[in-house]
Coordinates of C-alpha atoms in Angstrom, one line a residue:
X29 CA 0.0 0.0 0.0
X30 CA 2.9 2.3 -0.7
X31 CA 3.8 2.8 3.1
X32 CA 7.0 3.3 4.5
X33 CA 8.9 0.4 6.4
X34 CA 10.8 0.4 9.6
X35 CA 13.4 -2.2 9.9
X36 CA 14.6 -3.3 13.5
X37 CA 16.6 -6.2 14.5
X38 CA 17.2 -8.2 17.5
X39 CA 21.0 -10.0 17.2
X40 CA 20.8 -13.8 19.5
X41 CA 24.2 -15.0 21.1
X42 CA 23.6 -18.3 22.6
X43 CA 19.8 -17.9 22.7
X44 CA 20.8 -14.0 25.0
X45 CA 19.8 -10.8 23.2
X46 CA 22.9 -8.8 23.1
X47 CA 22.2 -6.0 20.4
X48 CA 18.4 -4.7 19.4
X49 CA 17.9 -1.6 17.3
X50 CA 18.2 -0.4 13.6
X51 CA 21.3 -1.8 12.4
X52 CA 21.5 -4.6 10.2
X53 CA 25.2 -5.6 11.4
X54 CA 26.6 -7.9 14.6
X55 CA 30.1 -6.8 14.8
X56 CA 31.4 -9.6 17.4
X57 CA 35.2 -8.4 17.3
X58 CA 33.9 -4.4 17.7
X59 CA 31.4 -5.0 20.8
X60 CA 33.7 -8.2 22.1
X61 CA 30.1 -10.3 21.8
X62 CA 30.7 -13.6 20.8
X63 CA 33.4 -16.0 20.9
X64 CA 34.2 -19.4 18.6
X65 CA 31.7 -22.2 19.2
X66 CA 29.1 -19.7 19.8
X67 CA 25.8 -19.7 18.3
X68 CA 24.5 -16.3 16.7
X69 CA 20.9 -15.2 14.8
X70 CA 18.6 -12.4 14.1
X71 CA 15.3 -11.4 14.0
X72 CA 14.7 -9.1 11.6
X73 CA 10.8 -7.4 11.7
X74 CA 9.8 -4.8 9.3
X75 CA 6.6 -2.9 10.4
X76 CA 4.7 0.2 8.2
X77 CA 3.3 1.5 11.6
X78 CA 0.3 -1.0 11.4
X79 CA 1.3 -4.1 11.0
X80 CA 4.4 -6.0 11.1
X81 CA 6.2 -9.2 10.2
X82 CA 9.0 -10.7 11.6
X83 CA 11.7 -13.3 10.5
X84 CA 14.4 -15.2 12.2
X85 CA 17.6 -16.4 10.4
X86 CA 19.4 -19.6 10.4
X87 CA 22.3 -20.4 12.9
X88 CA 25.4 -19.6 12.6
X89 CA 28.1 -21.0 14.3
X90 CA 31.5 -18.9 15.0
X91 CA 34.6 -20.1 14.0
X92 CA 37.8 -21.0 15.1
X93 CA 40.5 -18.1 14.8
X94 CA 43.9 -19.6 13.7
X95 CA 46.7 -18.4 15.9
X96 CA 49.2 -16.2 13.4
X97 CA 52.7 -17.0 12.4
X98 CA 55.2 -17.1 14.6
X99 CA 59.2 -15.3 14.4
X100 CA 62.2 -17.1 14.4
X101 CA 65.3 -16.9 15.4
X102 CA 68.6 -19.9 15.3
X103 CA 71.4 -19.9 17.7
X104 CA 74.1 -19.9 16.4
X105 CA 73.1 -18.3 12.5
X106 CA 76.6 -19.8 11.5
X107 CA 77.3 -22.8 13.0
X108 CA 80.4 -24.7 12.4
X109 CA 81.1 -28.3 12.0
X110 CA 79.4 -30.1 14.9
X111 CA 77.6 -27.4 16.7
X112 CA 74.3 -27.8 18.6
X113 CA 71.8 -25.3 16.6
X114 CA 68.5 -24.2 18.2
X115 CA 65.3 -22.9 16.6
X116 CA 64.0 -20.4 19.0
X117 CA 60.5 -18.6 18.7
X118 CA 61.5 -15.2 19.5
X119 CA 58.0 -13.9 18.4
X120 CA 55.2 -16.3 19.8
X121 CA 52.1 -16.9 18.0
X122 CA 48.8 -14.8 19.2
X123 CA 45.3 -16.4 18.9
X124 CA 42.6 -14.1 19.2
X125 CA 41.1 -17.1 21.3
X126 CA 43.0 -16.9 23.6
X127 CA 43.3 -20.9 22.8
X128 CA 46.7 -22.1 24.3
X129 CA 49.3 -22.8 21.4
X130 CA 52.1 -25.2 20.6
X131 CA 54.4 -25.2 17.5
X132 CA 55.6 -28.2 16.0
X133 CA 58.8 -28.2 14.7
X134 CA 60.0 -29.7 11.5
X135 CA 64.3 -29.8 10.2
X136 CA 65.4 -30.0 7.4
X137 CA 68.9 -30.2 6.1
X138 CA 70.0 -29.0 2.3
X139 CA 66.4 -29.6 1.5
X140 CA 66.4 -33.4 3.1
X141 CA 63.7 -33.8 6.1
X142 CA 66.1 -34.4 9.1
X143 CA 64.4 -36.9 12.4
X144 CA 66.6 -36.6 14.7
X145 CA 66.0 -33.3 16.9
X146 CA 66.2 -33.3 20.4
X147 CA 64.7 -30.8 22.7
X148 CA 65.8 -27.6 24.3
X149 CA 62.6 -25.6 25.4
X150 CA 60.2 -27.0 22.5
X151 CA 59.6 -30.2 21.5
X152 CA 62.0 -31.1 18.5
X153 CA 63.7 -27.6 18.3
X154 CA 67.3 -28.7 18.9
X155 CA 69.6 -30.7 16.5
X156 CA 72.3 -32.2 18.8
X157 CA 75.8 -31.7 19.2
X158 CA 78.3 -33.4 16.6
X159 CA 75.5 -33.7 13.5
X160 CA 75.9 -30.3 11.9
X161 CA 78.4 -29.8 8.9
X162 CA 80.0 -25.9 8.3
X163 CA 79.0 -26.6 4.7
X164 CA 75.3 -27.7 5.1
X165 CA 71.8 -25.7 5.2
X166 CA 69.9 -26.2 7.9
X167 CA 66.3 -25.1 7.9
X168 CA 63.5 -24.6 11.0
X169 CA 59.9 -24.8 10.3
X170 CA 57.9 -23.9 12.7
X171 CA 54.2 -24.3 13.1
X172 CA 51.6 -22.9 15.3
X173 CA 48.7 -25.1 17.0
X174 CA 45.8 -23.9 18.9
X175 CA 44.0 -27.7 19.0
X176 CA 41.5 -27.2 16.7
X177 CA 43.7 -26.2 13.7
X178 CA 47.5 -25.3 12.2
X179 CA 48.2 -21.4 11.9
X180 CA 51.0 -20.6 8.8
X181 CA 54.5 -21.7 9.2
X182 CA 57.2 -19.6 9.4
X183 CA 60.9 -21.5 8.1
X184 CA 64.6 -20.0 9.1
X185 CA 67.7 -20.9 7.6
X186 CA 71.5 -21.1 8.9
X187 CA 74.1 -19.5 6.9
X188 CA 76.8 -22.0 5.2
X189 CA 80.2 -21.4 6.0
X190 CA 81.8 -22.5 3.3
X191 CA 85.6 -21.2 4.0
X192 CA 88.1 -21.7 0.9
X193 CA 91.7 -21.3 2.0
X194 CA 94.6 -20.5 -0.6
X195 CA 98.5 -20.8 0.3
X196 CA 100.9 -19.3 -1.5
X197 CA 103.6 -22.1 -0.4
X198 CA 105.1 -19.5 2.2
X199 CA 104.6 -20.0 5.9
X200 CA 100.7 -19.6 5.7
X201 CA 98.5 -20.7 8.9
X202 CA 95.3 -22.2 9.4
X203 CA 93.6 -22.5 12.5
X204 CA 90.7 -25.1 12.6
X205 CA 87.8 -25.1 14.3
X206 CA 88.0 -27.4 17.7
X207 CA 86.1 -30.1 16.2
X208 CA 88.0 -31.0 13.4
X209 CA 90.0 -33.9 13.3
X210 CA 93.9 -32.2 13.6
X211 CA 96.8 -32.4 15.7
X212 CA 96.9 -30.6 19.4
X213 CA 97.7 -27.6 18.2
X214 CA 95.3 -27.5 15.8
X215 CA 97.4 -25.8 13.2
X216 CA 98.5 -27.1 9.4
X217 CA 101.5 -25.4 8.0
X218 CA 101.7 -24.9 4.2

């Protein structure tokens, strides 16, 4: 009949009325209402001043929020032959749950998965003393878990320390690192 509508809506969080007026929007993260597992509808009614009609929407079910990526850091950056190397997350994950998060941590050396880690503060995040070669590439991947699902990886790299020597036949010196398989003195004369 040509009348003008008025729209109203009454937002549902687990069967509670948190939000009733004119607008059309639930903003859960804005008004901290509702949290993952929850159960949210509406009623919209429309009335001309006469009459009105209402109507109630389906459920929806809030998510799971995937805890974000976490930082890195390796200690040492460099190692040399035989060193211990730990993956460290310097930057932890956040989880706008609040869900309590554990990484799992995956090696790799020059691109081959490596098994063998031992632990230091996190399960898997230490590759022991005595493995590591000065020449090799070893990369930490570490992953964020909040139970209910894996947040994106972040991956750090040591650097190679690929050392090339040159003697020029006079009375050039070496010194090698205290793992390496030399005299006492650890010295080679060219």
């Amino acid at each position: 009949d040509g009348d003008s509508l008025t729209m109203t809506y009454a937002w549902f969080v687990d069967g509670q009325l948190v939000q009733s007026g004119s607008s059309s929007t639930l903003n859960g993260s804005q008004n901290n209402t509702f949290d993952k597992h929850q159960t949210i509808y509406v009623t919209a009614t429309a009335s001309d001043g006469l009459d009105t009609h209402s109507l109630t929407s389906g459920n929806i079910i809030v998510n799971n929020s995937l805890p974000t990526a976490p930082g890195l850091s390796l200690n040492p950056t460099a190692p040399t032959t035989g060193d211990a190397i730990e993956c460290i997350v310097s930057t932890p994950s956040q989880d706008l749950d609040g869900d309590p998060l554990s990484y799992l941590i995956d090696w790799d050396v020059d691109g081959a998965p490596y098994f063998g880690a031992g632990t230091t503060t996190i399960t898997g995040d230490t590759i022991p003393l005595g493995v590591s070669q000065s020449s090799e590439t070893w990369t930490c991947t570490a992953t964020p878990d909040d139970t209910e699902g894996l947040g994106p990886s972040t991956s750090i790299s040591t650097t190679p320390c690929n050392a090339i020597l040159s003697f020029n036949g006079g009375s050039d010196r070496v010194t090698l690192d205290p793992l390496t398989s030399m005299p006492n003195d650890k010295t080679m004369e060219a």
